[in-house]
JSON list of C-alpha atoms and ligand atoms in Angstrom, two decimals:
[
{"chain": "M", "resi": 1, "resn": "MET", "atom": "CA", "xyz": [-140.89, 103.33, -2.96]},
{"chain": "M", "resi": 2, "resn": "GLU", "atom": "CA", "xyz": [-139.03, 102.29, -6.05]},
{"chain": "M", "resi": 3, "resn": "SER", "atom": "CA", "xyz": [-140.49, 99.26, -7.76]},
{"chain": "M", "resi": 4, "resn": "LYS", "atom": "CA", "xyz": [-139.40, 97.25, -10.76]},
{"chain": "M", "resi": 5, "resn": "PHE", "atom": "CA", "xyz": [-143.04, 96.45, -11.44]},
{"chain": "M", "resi": 6, "resn": "TYR", "atom": "CA", "xyz": [-146.16, 98.44, -12.34]},
{"chain": "M", "resi": 7, "resn": "THR", "atom": "CA", "xyz": [-148.87, 99.36, -9.89]},
{"chain": "M", "resi": 8, "resn": "LEU", "atom": "CA", "xyz": [-152.47, 100.45, -10.42]},
{"chain": "M", "resi": 9, "resn": "PRO", "atom": "CA", "xyz": [-152.71, 104.20, -9.72]},
{"chain": "M", "resi": 10, "resn": "LYS", "atom": "CA", "xyz": [-155.51, 105.49, -7.50]},
{"chain": "M", "resi": 11, "resn": "LEU", "atom": "CA", "xyz": [-158.20, 107.57, -9.20]},
{"chain": "M", "resi": 12, "resn": "PRO", "atom": "CA", "xyz": [-158.10, 111.31, -8.38]},
{"chain": "M", "resi": 13, "resn": "TYR", "atom": "CA", "xyz": [-161.89, 111.16, -7.61]},
{"chain": "M", "resi": 14, "resn": "GLY", "atom": "CA", "xyz": [-164.44, 108.67, -6.32]},
{"chain": "M", "resi": 15, "resn": "TYR", "atom": "CA", "xyz": [-165.99, 105.92, -8.46]},
{"chain": "M", "resi": 16, "resn": "GLY", "atom": "CA", "xyz": [-169.38, 107.65, -8.38]},
{"chain": "M", "resi": 17, "resn": "ASP", "atom": "CA", "xyz": [-168.07, 111.15, -9.06]},
{"chain": "M", "resi": 18, "resn": "LEU", "atom": "CA", "xyz": [-168.20, 111.08, -12.88]},
{"chain": "M", "resi": 19, "resn": "ALA", "atom": "CA", "xyz": [-171.91, 110.21, -12.97]},
{"chain": "M", "resi": 20, "resn": "PRO", "atom": "CA", "xyz": [-174.13, 110.62, -14.86]},
{"chain": "M", "resi": 21, "resn": "TYR", "atom": "CA", "xyz": [-171.60, 110.60, -17.71]},
{"chain": "M", "resi": 22, "resn": "ILE", "atom": "CA", "xyz": [-169.75, 107.52, -16.44]},
{"chain": "M", "resi": 23, "resn": "SER", "atom": "CA", "xyz": [-171.62, 105.47, -13.85]},
{"chain": "M", "resi": 24, "resn": "GLU", "atom": "CA", "xyz": [-170.07, 104.16, -10.64]},
{"chain": "M", "resi": 25, "resn": "GLU", "atom": "CA", "xyz": [-170.43, 100.58, -11.84]},
{"chain": "M", "resi": 26, "resn": "GLN", "atom": "CA", "xyz": [-168.81, 101.32, -15.21]},
{"chain": "M", "resi": 27, "resn": "LEU", "atom": "CA", "xyz": [-165.89, 103.26, -13.74]},
{"chain": "M", "resi": 28, "resn": "LYS", "atom": "CA", "xyz": [-165.23, 100.72, -11.00]},
{"chain": "M", "resi": 29, "resn": "ILE", "atom": "CA", "xyz": [-165.08, 97.81, -13.44]},
{"chain": "M", "resi": 30, "resn": "HIS", "atom": "CA", "xyz": [-162.97, 99.79, -15.87]},
{"chain": "M", "resi": 31, "resn": "HIS", "atom": "CA", "xyz": [-160.41, 100.69, -13.20]},
{"chain": "M", "resi": 32, "resn": "THR", "atom": "CA", "xyz": [-160.33, 97.60, -10.99]},
{"chain": "M", "resi": 33, "resn": "LYS", "atom": "CA", "xyz": [-160.78, 94.95, -13.69]},
{"chain": "M", "resi": 34, "resn": "HIS", "atom": "CA", "xyz": [-159.64, 96.27, -17.07]},
{"chain": "M", "resi": 35, "resn": "HIS", "atom": "CA", "xyz": [-156.82, 98.60, -16.05]},
{"chain": "M", "resi": 36, "resn": "GLN", "atom": "CA", "xyz": [-155.70, 96.17, -13.35]},
{"chain": "M", "resi": 37, "resn": "ALA", "atom": "CA", "xyz": [-155.49, 93.42, -15.99]},
{"chain": "M", "resi": 38, "resn": "TYR", "atom": "CA", "xyz": [-152.93, 95.44, -17.98]},
{"chain": "M", "resi": 39, "resn": "VAL", "atom": "CA", "xyz": [-150.87, 96.05, -14.85]},
{"chain": "M", "resi": 40, "resn": "ASN", "atom": "CA", "xyz": [-150.97, 92.36, -13.98]},
{"chain": "M", "resi": 41, "resn": "GLY", "atom": "CA", "xyz": [-150.28, 91.36, -17.57]},
{"chain": "M", "resi": 42, "resn": "ALA", "atom": "CA", "xyz": [-147.23, 93.60, -17.88]},
{"chain": "M", "resi": 43, "resn": "ASN", "atom": "CA", "xyz": [-145.86, 92.46, -14.52]},
{"chain": "M", "resi": 44, "resn": "ALA", "atom": "CA", "xyz": [-146.35, 88.77, -15.38]},
{"chain": "M", "resi": 45, "resn": "ILE", "atom": "CA", "xyz": [-144.33, 89.24, -18.56]},
{"chain": "M", "resi": 46, "resn": "LEU", "atom": "CA", "xyz": [-141.56, 91.11, -16.73]},
{"chain": "M", "resi": 47, "resn": "GLN", "atom": "CA", "xyz": [-141.48, 88.27, -14.20]},
{"chain": "M", "resi": 48, "resn": "ARG", "atom": "CA", "xyz": [-141.33, 85.75, -17.05]},
{"chain": "M", "resi": 49, "resn": "LEU", "atom": "CA", "xyz": [-138.42, 87.65, -18.61]},
{"chain": "M", "resi": 50, "resn": "ASP", "atom": "CA", "xyz": [-136.60, 87.83, -15.26]},
{"chain": "M", "resi": 51, "resn": "ASN", "atom": "CA", "xyz": [-137.02, 84.09, -14.76]},
{"chain": "M", "resi": 52, "resn": "ALA", "atom": "CA", "xyz": [-136.02, 83.16, -18.30]},
{"chain": "M", "resi": 53, "resn": "ARG", "atom": "CA", "xyz": [-132.84, 85.24, -18.00]},
{"chain": "M", "resi": 54, "resn": "LYS", "atom": "CA", "xyz": [-132.00, 83.80, -14.60]},
{"chain": "M", "resi": 55, "resn": "GLU", "atom": "CA", "xyz": [-132.48, 80.21, -15.76]},
{"chain": "M", "resi": 56, "resn": "ASN", "atom": "CA", "xyz": [-131.10, 81.02, -19.21]},
{"chain": "M", "resi": 57, "resn": "ILE", "atom": "CA", "xyz": [-134.23, 79.62, -20.89]},
{"chain": "M", "resi": 58, "resn": "ASP", "atom": "CA", "xyz": [-135.16, 80.60, -24.47]},
{"chain": "M", "resi": 59, "resn": "ILE", "atom": "CA", "xyz": [-138.48, 82.39, -24.91]},
{"chain": "M", "resi": 60, "resn": "ASP", "atom": "CA", "xyz": [-140.51, 83.55, -27.90]},
{"chain": "M", "resi": 61, "resn": "ILE", "atom": "CA", "xyz": [-139.17, 87.11, -27.98]},
{"chain": "M", "resi": 62, "resn": "LYS", "atom": "CA", "xyz": [-141.49, 88.33, -30.75]},
{"chain": "M", "resi": 63, "resn": "ALA", "atom": "CA", "xyz": [-144.67, 87.15, -29.05]},
{"chain": "M", "resi": 64, "resn": "THR", "atom": "CA", "xyz": [-143.47, 88.29, -25.63]},
{"chain": "M", "resi": 65, "resn": "LEU", "atom": "CA", "xyz": [-142.62, 91.82, -26.76]},
{"chain": "M", "resi": 66, "resn": "LYS", "atom": "CA", "xyz": [-145.89, 92.15, -28.63]},
{"chain": "M", "resi": 67, "resn": "GLU", "atom": "CA", "xyz": [-147.80, 91.16, -25.52]},
{"chain": "M", "resi": 68, "resn": "LEU", "atom": "CA", "xyz": [-145.67, 93.45, -23.36]},
{"chain": "M", "resi": 69, "resn": "SER", "atom": "CA", "xyz": [-146.32, 96.44, -25.64]},
{"chain": "M", "resi": 70, "resn": "TRP", "atom": "CA", "xyz": [-150.08, 95.82, -25.47]},
{"chain": "M", "resi": 71, "resn": "ASN", "atom": "CA", "xyz": [-150.08, 95.65, -21.67]},
{"chain": "M", "resi": 72, "resn": "ILE", "atom": "CA", "xyz": [-147.71, 98.55, -20.97]},
{"chain": "M", "resi": 73, "resn": "GLY", "atom": "CA", "xyz": [-149.53, 100.68, -23.55]},
{"chain": "M", "resi": 74, "resn": "GLY", "atom": "CA", "xyz": [-152.83, 99.84, -21.86]},
{"chain": "M", "resi": 75, "resn": "HIS", "atom": "CA", "xyz": [-151.47, 100.69, -18.43]},
{"chain": "M", "resi": 76, "resn": "LEU", "atom": "CA", "xyz": [-149.89, 104.01, -19.45]},
{"chain": "M", "resi": 77, "resn": "LEU", "atom": "CA", "xyz": [-152.85, 105.23, -21.50]},
{"chain": "M", "resi": 78, "resn": "HIS", "atom": "CA", "xyz": [-155.34, 104.45, -18.73]},
{"chain": "M", "resi": 79, "resn": "SER", "atom": "CA", "xyz": [-153.10, 106.28, -16.24]},
{"chain": "M", "resi": 80, "resn": "ILE", "atom": "CA", "xyz": [-153.29, 109.41, -18.42]},
{"chain": "M", "resi": 81, "resn": "PHE", "atom": "CA", "xyz": [-157.02, 108.95, -19.02]},
{"chain": "M", "resi": 82, "resn": "TRP", "atom": "CA", "xyz": [-157.96, 108.98, -15.31]},
{"chain": "M", "resi": 83, "resn": "GLU", "atom": "CA", "xyz": [-155.94, 112.17, -14.82]},
{"chain": "M", "resi": 84, "resn": "ASN", "atom": "CA", "xyz": [-157.62, 114.00, -17.68]},
{"chain": "M", "resi": 85, "resn": "LEU", "atom": "CA", "xyz": [-161.12, 113.38, -16.35]},
{"chain": "M", "resi": 86, "resn": "ALA", "atom": "CA", "xyz": [-162.86, 115.35, -13.60]},
{"chain": "M", "resi": 87, "resn": "PRO", "atom": "CA", "xyz": [-166.33, 115.36, -12.02]},
{"chain": "M", "resi": 88, "resn": "PRO", "atom": "CA", "xyz": [-168.96, 117.43, -13.87]},
{"chain": "M", "resi": 89, "resn": "GLY", "atom": "CA", "xyz": [-168.70, 121.05, -12.81]},
{"chain": "M", "resi": 90, "resn": "LYS", "atom": "CA", "xyz": [-164.95, 120.84, -12.43]},
{"chain": "M", "resi": 91, "resn": "GLY", "atom": "CA", "xyz": [-164.63, 119.07, -15.79]},
{"chain": "M", "resi": 92, "resn": "GLY", "atom": "CA", "xyz": [-166.13, 120.07, -19.11]},
{"chain": "M", "resi": 93, "resn": "GLY", "atom": "CA", "xyz": [-166.43, 123.58, -20.46]},
{"chain": "M", "resi": 94, "resn": "LYS", "atom": "CA", "xyz": [-163.73, 125.06, -22.61]},
{"chain": "M", "resi": 95, "resn": "PRO", "atom": "CA", "xyz": [-159.96, 125.07, -22.38]},
{"chain": "M", "resi": 96, "resn": "SER", "atom": "CA", "xyz": [-158.13, 128.14, -21.16]},
{"chain": "M", "resi": 97, "resn": "GLY", "atom": "CA", "xyz": [-154.56, 129.42, -21.02]},
{"chain": "M", "resi": 98, "resn": "MET", "atom": "CA", "xyz": [-151.83, 128.00, -23.21]},
{"chain": "M", "resi": 99, "resn": "LEU", "atom": "CA", "xyz": [-153.98, 125.01, -24.22]},
{"chain": "M", "resi": 100, "resn": "ASN", "atom": "CA", "xyz": [-156.62, 127.29, -25.65]},
{"chain": "M", "resi": 101, "resn": "ASP", "atom": "CA", "xyz": [-153.97, 129.30, -27.50]},
{"chain": "M", "resi": 102, "resn": "ILE", "atom": "CA", "xyz": [-152.34, 126.31, -29.20]},
{"chain": "M", "resi": 103, "resn": "LEU", "atom": "CA", "xyz": [-155.68, 124.73, -30.13]},
{"chain": "M", "resi": 104, "resn": "GLU", "atom": "CA", "xyz": [-157.01, 127.96, -31.65]},
{"chain": "M", "resi": 105, "resn": "LYS", "atom": "CA", "xyz": [-153.77, 128.54, -33.53]},
{"chain": "M", "resi": 106, "resn": "GLU", "atom": "CA", "xyz": [-153.72, 125.02, -35.00]},
{"chain": "M", "resi": 107, "resn": "PHE", "atom": "CA", "xyz": [-157.39, 124.22, -35.50]},
{"chain": "M", "resi": 108, "resn": "GLY", "atom": "CA", "xyz": [-158.85, 127.70, -35.94]},
{"chain": "M", "resi": 109, "resn": "SER", "atom": "CA", "xyz": [-161.25, 127.24, -33.04]},
{"chain": "M", "resi": 110, "resn": "PHE", "atom": "CA", "xyz": [-161.97, 124.99, -30.08]},
{"chain": "M", "resi": 111, "resn": "GLU", "atom": "CA", "xyz": [-165.13, 123.82, -31.82]},
{"chain": "M", "resi": 112, "resn": "ARG", "atom": "CA", "xyz": [-163.11, 122.64, -34.82]},
{"chain": "M", "resi": 113, "resn": "PHE", "atom": "CA", "xyz": [-160.66, 120.79, -32.54]},
{"chain": "M", "resi": 114, "resn": "LYS", "atom": "CA", "xyz": [-163.53, 119.17, -30.66]},
{"chain": "M", "resi": 115, "resn": "LYS", "atom": "CA", "xyz": [-165.08, 118.01, -33.92]},
{"chain": "M", "resi": 116, "resn": "GLU", "atom": "CA", "xyz": [-161.85, 116.51, -35.29]},
{"chain": "M", "resi": 117, "resn": "PHE", "atom": "CA", "xyz": [-161.02, 114.82, -31.97]},
{"chain": "M", "resi": 118, "resn": "SER", "atom": "CA", "xyz": [-164.54, 113.37, -31.75]},
{"chain": "M", "resi": 119, "resn": "GLN", "atom": "CA", "xyz": [-164.30, 112.09, -35.32]},
{"chain": "M", "resi": 120, "resn": "ALA", "atom": "CA", "xyz": [-160.93, 110.53, -34.56]},
{"chain": "M", "resi": 121, "resn": "ALA", "atom": "CA", "xyz": [-162.38, 108.77, -31.51]},
{"chain": "M", "resi": 122, "resn": "LEU", "atom": "CA", "xyz": [-165.49, 107.64, -33.36]},
{"chain": "M", "resi": 123, "resn": "SER", "atom": "CA", "xyz": [-163.61, 106.17, -36.30]},
{"chain": "M", "resi": 124, "resn": "VAL", "atom": "CA", "xyz": [-160.87, 104.24, -34.47]},
{"chain": "M", "resi": 125, "resn": "GLU", "atom": "CA", "xyz": [-160.87, 100.85, -36.12]},
{"chain": "M", "resi": 126, "resn": "GLY", "atom": "CA", "xyz": [-161.81, 98.20, -33.56]},
{"chain": "M", "resi": 127, "resn": "SER", "atom": "CA", "xyz": [-160.64, 99.16, -30.10]},
{"chain": "M", "resi": 128, "resn": "GLY", "atom": "CA", "xyz": [-158.39, 102.09, -29.34]},
{"chain": "M", "resi": 129, "resn": "TRP", "atom": "CA", "xyz": [-157.96, 105.66, -28.29]},
{"chain": "M", "resi": 130, "resn": "ALA", "atom": "CA", "xyz": [-158.02, 109.23, -29.52]},
{"chain": "M", "resi": 131, "resn": "ALA", "atom": "CA", "xyz": [-155.13, 111.26, -28.17]},
{"chain": "M", "resi": 132, "resn": "LEU", "atom": "CA", "xyz": [-154.10, 114.89, -28.30]},
{"chain": "M", "resi": 133, "resn": "THR", "atom": "CA", "xyz": [-150.33, 115.07, -28.64]},
{"chain": "M", "resi": 134, "resn": "TYR", "atom": "CA", "xyz": [-147.75, 117.78, -29.16]},
{"chain": "M", "resi": 135, "resn": "CYS", "atom": "CA", "xyz": [-144.93, 117.77, -31.70]},
{"chain": "M", "resi": 136, "resn": "MET", "atom": "CA", "xyz": [-141.89, 119.69, -30.44]},
{"chain": "M", "resi": 137, "resn": "GLN", "atom": "CA", "xyz": [-140.34, 119.87, -33.93]},
{"chain": "M", "resi": 138, "resn": "THR", "atom": "CA", "xyz": [-143.24, 121.63, -35.62]},
{"chain": "M", "resi": 139, "resn": "GLN", "atom": "CA", "xyz": [-144.78, 123.17, -32.47]},
{"chain": "M", "resi": 140, "resn": "ARG", "atom": "CA", "xyz": [-148.11, 121.70, -33.50]},
{"chain": "M", "resi": 141, "resn": "PRO", "atom": "CA", "xyz": [-150.71, 119.89, -31.41]},
{"chain": "M", "resi": 142, "resn": "LEU", "atom": "CA", "xyz": [-151.61, 116.73, -33.34]},
{"chain": "M", "resi": 143, "resn": "ILE", "atom": "CA", "xyz": [-154.40, 114.24, -32.92]},
{"chain": "M", "resi": 144, "resn": "MET", "atom": "CA", "xyz": [-153.22, 110.65, -32.70]},
{"chain": "M", "resi": 145, "resn": "GLN", "atom": "CA", "xyz": [-155.64, 107.82, -33.43]},
{"chain": "M", "resi": 146, "resn": "ILE", "atom": "CA", "xyz": [-154.32, 104.82, -31.54]},
{"chain": "M", "resi": 147, "resn": "GLU", "atom": "CA", "xyz": [-155.50, 101.35, -32.51]},
{"chain": "M", "resi": 148, "resn": "LYS", "atom": "CA", "xyz": [-155.43, 98.85, -29.64]},
{"chain": "M", "resi": 149, "resn": "HIS", "atom": "CA", "xyz": [-152.98, 100.44, -27.16]},
{"chain": "M", "resi": 150, "resn": "ASN", "atom": "CA", "xyz": [-149.97, 100.74, -29.39]},
{"chain": "M", "resi": 151, "resn": "THR", "atom": "CA", "xyz": [-150.63, 101.09, -33.14]},
{"chain": "M", "resi": 152, "resn": "ASN", "atom": "CA", "xyz": [-150.41, 104.41, -35.08]},
{"chain": "M", "resi": 153, "resn": "VAL", "atom": "CA", "xyz": [-148.39, 105.97, -32.26]},
{"chain": "M", "resi": 154, "resn": "TYR", "atom": "CA", "xyz": [-146.10, 108.90, -33.10]},
{"chain": "M", "resi": 155, "resn": "PRO", "atom": "CA", "xyz": [-142.92, 107.90, -31.25]},
{"chain": "M", "resi": 156, "resn": "ALA", "atom": "CA", "xyz": [-141.79, 110.29, -28.52]},
{"chain": "M", "resi": 157, "resn": "PHE", "atom": "CA", "xyz": [-144.70, 112.70, -28.94]},
{"chain": "M", "resi": 158, "resn": "ARG", "atom": "CA", "xyz": [-145.94, 113.85, -25.57]},
{"chain": "M", "resi": 159, "resn": "ILE", "atom": "CA", "xyz": [-149.55, 112.86, -24.96]},
{"chain": "M", "resi": 160, "resn": "LEU", "atom": "CA", "xyz": [-151.64, 115.64, -23.45]},
{"chain": "M", "resi": 161, "resn": "MET", "atom": "CA", "xyz": [-155.11, 114.07, -23.35]},
{"chain": "M", "resi": 162, "resn": "VAL", "atom": "CA", "xyz": [-156.68, 110.73, -24.22]},
{"chain": "M", "resi": 163, "resn": "LEU", "atom": "CA", "xyz": [-160.12, 109.24, -24.69]},
{"chain": "M", "resi": 164, "resn": "ASP", "atom": "CA", "xyz": [-160.59, 105.49, -24.31]},
{"chain": "M", "resi": 165, "resn": "VAL", "atom": "CA", "xyz": [-162.96, 104.09, -26.92]},
{"chain": "M", "resi": 166, "resn": "PHE", "atom": "CA", "xyz": [-162.56, 100.41, -26.12]},
{"chain": "M", "resi": 167, "resn": "GLU", "atom": "CA", "xyz": [-166.08, 99.08, -25.68]},
{"chain": "M", "resi": 168, "resn": "HIS", "atom": "CA", "xyz": [-165.12, 98.11, -22.12]},
{"chain": "M", "resi": 169, "resn": "ALA", "atom": "CA", "xyz": [-165.03, 101.87, -21.35]},
{"chain": "M", "resi": 170, "resn": "TYR", "atom": "CA", "xyz": [-168.75, 102.41, -22.00]},
{"chain": "M", "resi": 171, "resn": "TYR", "atom": "CA", "xyz": [-170.75, 99.20, -22.56]},
{"chain": "M", "resi": 172, "resn": "ILE", "atom": "CA", "xyz": [-172.58, 99.33, -19.22]},
{"chain": "M", "resi": 173, "resn": "ASP", "atom": "CA", "xyz": [-173.70, 102.94, -19.70]},
{"chain": "M", "resi": 174, "resn": "TYR", "atom": "CA", "xyz": [-174.07, 103.25, -23.47]},
{"chain": "M", "resi": 175, "resn": "LYS", "atom": "CA", "xyz": [-174.20, 99.67, -24.81]},
{"chain": "M", "resi": 176, "resn": "ASN", "atom": "CA", "xyz": [-172.45, 99.86, -28.20]},
{"chain": "M", "resi": 177, "resn": "ASP", "atom": "CA", "xyz": [-173.13, 103.57, -28.76]},
{"chain": "M", "resi": 178, "resn": "ARG", "atom": "CA", "xyz": [-169.60, 104.95, -28.96]},
{"chain": "M", "resi": 179, "resn": "ALA", "atom": "CA", "xyz": [-170.80, 108.33, -30.30]},
{"chain": "M", "resi": 180, "resn": "LYS", "atom": "CA", "xyz": [-172.92, 108.90, -27.19]},
{"chain": "M", "resi": 181, "resn": "PHE", "atom": "CA", "xyz": [-169.98, 108.12, -24.92]},
{"chain": "M", "resi": 182, "resn": "ILE", "atom": "CA", "xyz": [-167.76, 110.54, -26.85]},
{"chain": "M", "resi": 183, "resn": "GLU", "atom": "CA", "xyz": [-170.40, 113.25, -26.44]},
{"chain": "M", "resi": 184, "resn": "ALA", "atom": "CA", "xyz": [-170.50, 112.55, -22.69]},
{"chain": "M", "resi": 185, "resn": "PHE", "atom": "CA", "xyz": [-166.70, 112.77, -22.44]},
{"chain": "M", "resi": 186, "resn": "TRP", "atom": "CA", "xyz": [-166.75, 116.50, -23.20]},
{"chain": "M", "resi": 187, "resn": "ASN", "atom": "CA", "xyz": [-168.67, 117.09, -19.95]},
{"chain": "M", "resi": 188, "resn": "ILE", "atom": "CA", "xyz": [-165.99, 115.49, -17.79]},
{"chain": "M", "resi": 189, "resn": "VAL", "atom": "CA", "xyz": [-162.73, 116.29, -19.56]},
{"chain": "M", "resi": 190, "resn": "ASN", "atom": "CA", "xyz": [-160.30, 118.02, -17.20]},
{"chain": "M", "resi": 191, "resn": "PHE", "atom": "CA", "xyz": [-158.95, 120.86, -19.33]},
{"chain": "M", "resi": 192, "resn": "ASP", "atom": "CA", "xyz": [-157.09, 122.34, -16.34]},
{"chain": "M", "resi": 193, "resn": "GLU", "atom": "CA", "xyz": [-154.98, 119.19, -16.15]},
{"chain": "M", "resi": 194, "resn": "VAL", "atom": "CA", "xyz": [-154.45, 119.13, -19.93]},
{"chain": "M", "resi": 195, "resn": "ASN", "atom": "CA", "xyz": [-153.42, 122.78, -19.81]},
{"chain": "M", "resi": 196, "resn": "LYS", "atom": "CA", "xyz": [-150.92, 122.00, -17.02]},
{"chain": "M", "resi": 197, "resn": "ARG", "atom": "CA", "xyz": [-149.40, 119.28, -19.19]},
{"chain": "M", "resi": 198, "resn": "ILE", "atom": "CA", "xyz": [-148.81, 121.61, -22.12]},
{"chain": "M", "resi": 199, "resn": "GLU", "atom": "CA", "xyz": [-147.46, 124.34, -19.81]},
{"chain": "M", "resi": 200, "resn": "ARG", "atom": "CA", "xyz": [-144.98, 121.90, -18.25]},
{"chain": "M", "resi": 201, "resn": "LEU", "atom": "CA", "xyz": [-143.91, 120.78, -21.71]},
{"chain": "M", "resi": 202, "resn": "LEU", "atom": "CA", "xyz": [-143.35, 124.25, -23.15]},
{"chain": "M", "resi": 203, "resn": "LYS", "atom": "CA", "xyz": [-141.96, 126.18, -20.21]},
{"chain": "D", "resi": 301, "resn": "MN", "atom": "MN1", "xyz": [-160.02, 101.09, -21.01]}
]
């Protein structure tokens, strides 16, 4: 059904399925509280804009758009994040296919890519994300280090894979140890899904 508002997507696995790398409690809170808050936040602003236009009331456009960008960014990035995770066994390992080819060509090896991506995630200032993106102009995969949900973004670059390093993503399981969470991520990253994304983009 077509909607003019955002909805929380269902996870492609159960809340307990990413354990022991992400616990059931951590994943459930992350999805049902944190991600849901961005969906609600974005929808509330859209509703506010609808009402203001209908009643012809002035609003603080700068503050509203800043808040909207934060919430929509949060919603879209989390939606990608859930898709590029998979239960241990299905997730983890090494990339194959086209993904492997482009990573080896750009970074020299998967190990080098993994190291740079991990360093990007570890060093995000404050809260944010590491993202693997693809530039159609240069045919290069590029790592994007997103602060908050919307700063340092390369406009229009297709995002292939993300890692959430907001503390809300790991505080129950890893306290403030972001490095440990990043290490865990490599056991549950869904390279098949990431490979499908690059294949769809380049075909
Ligand atoms: Mn998050």
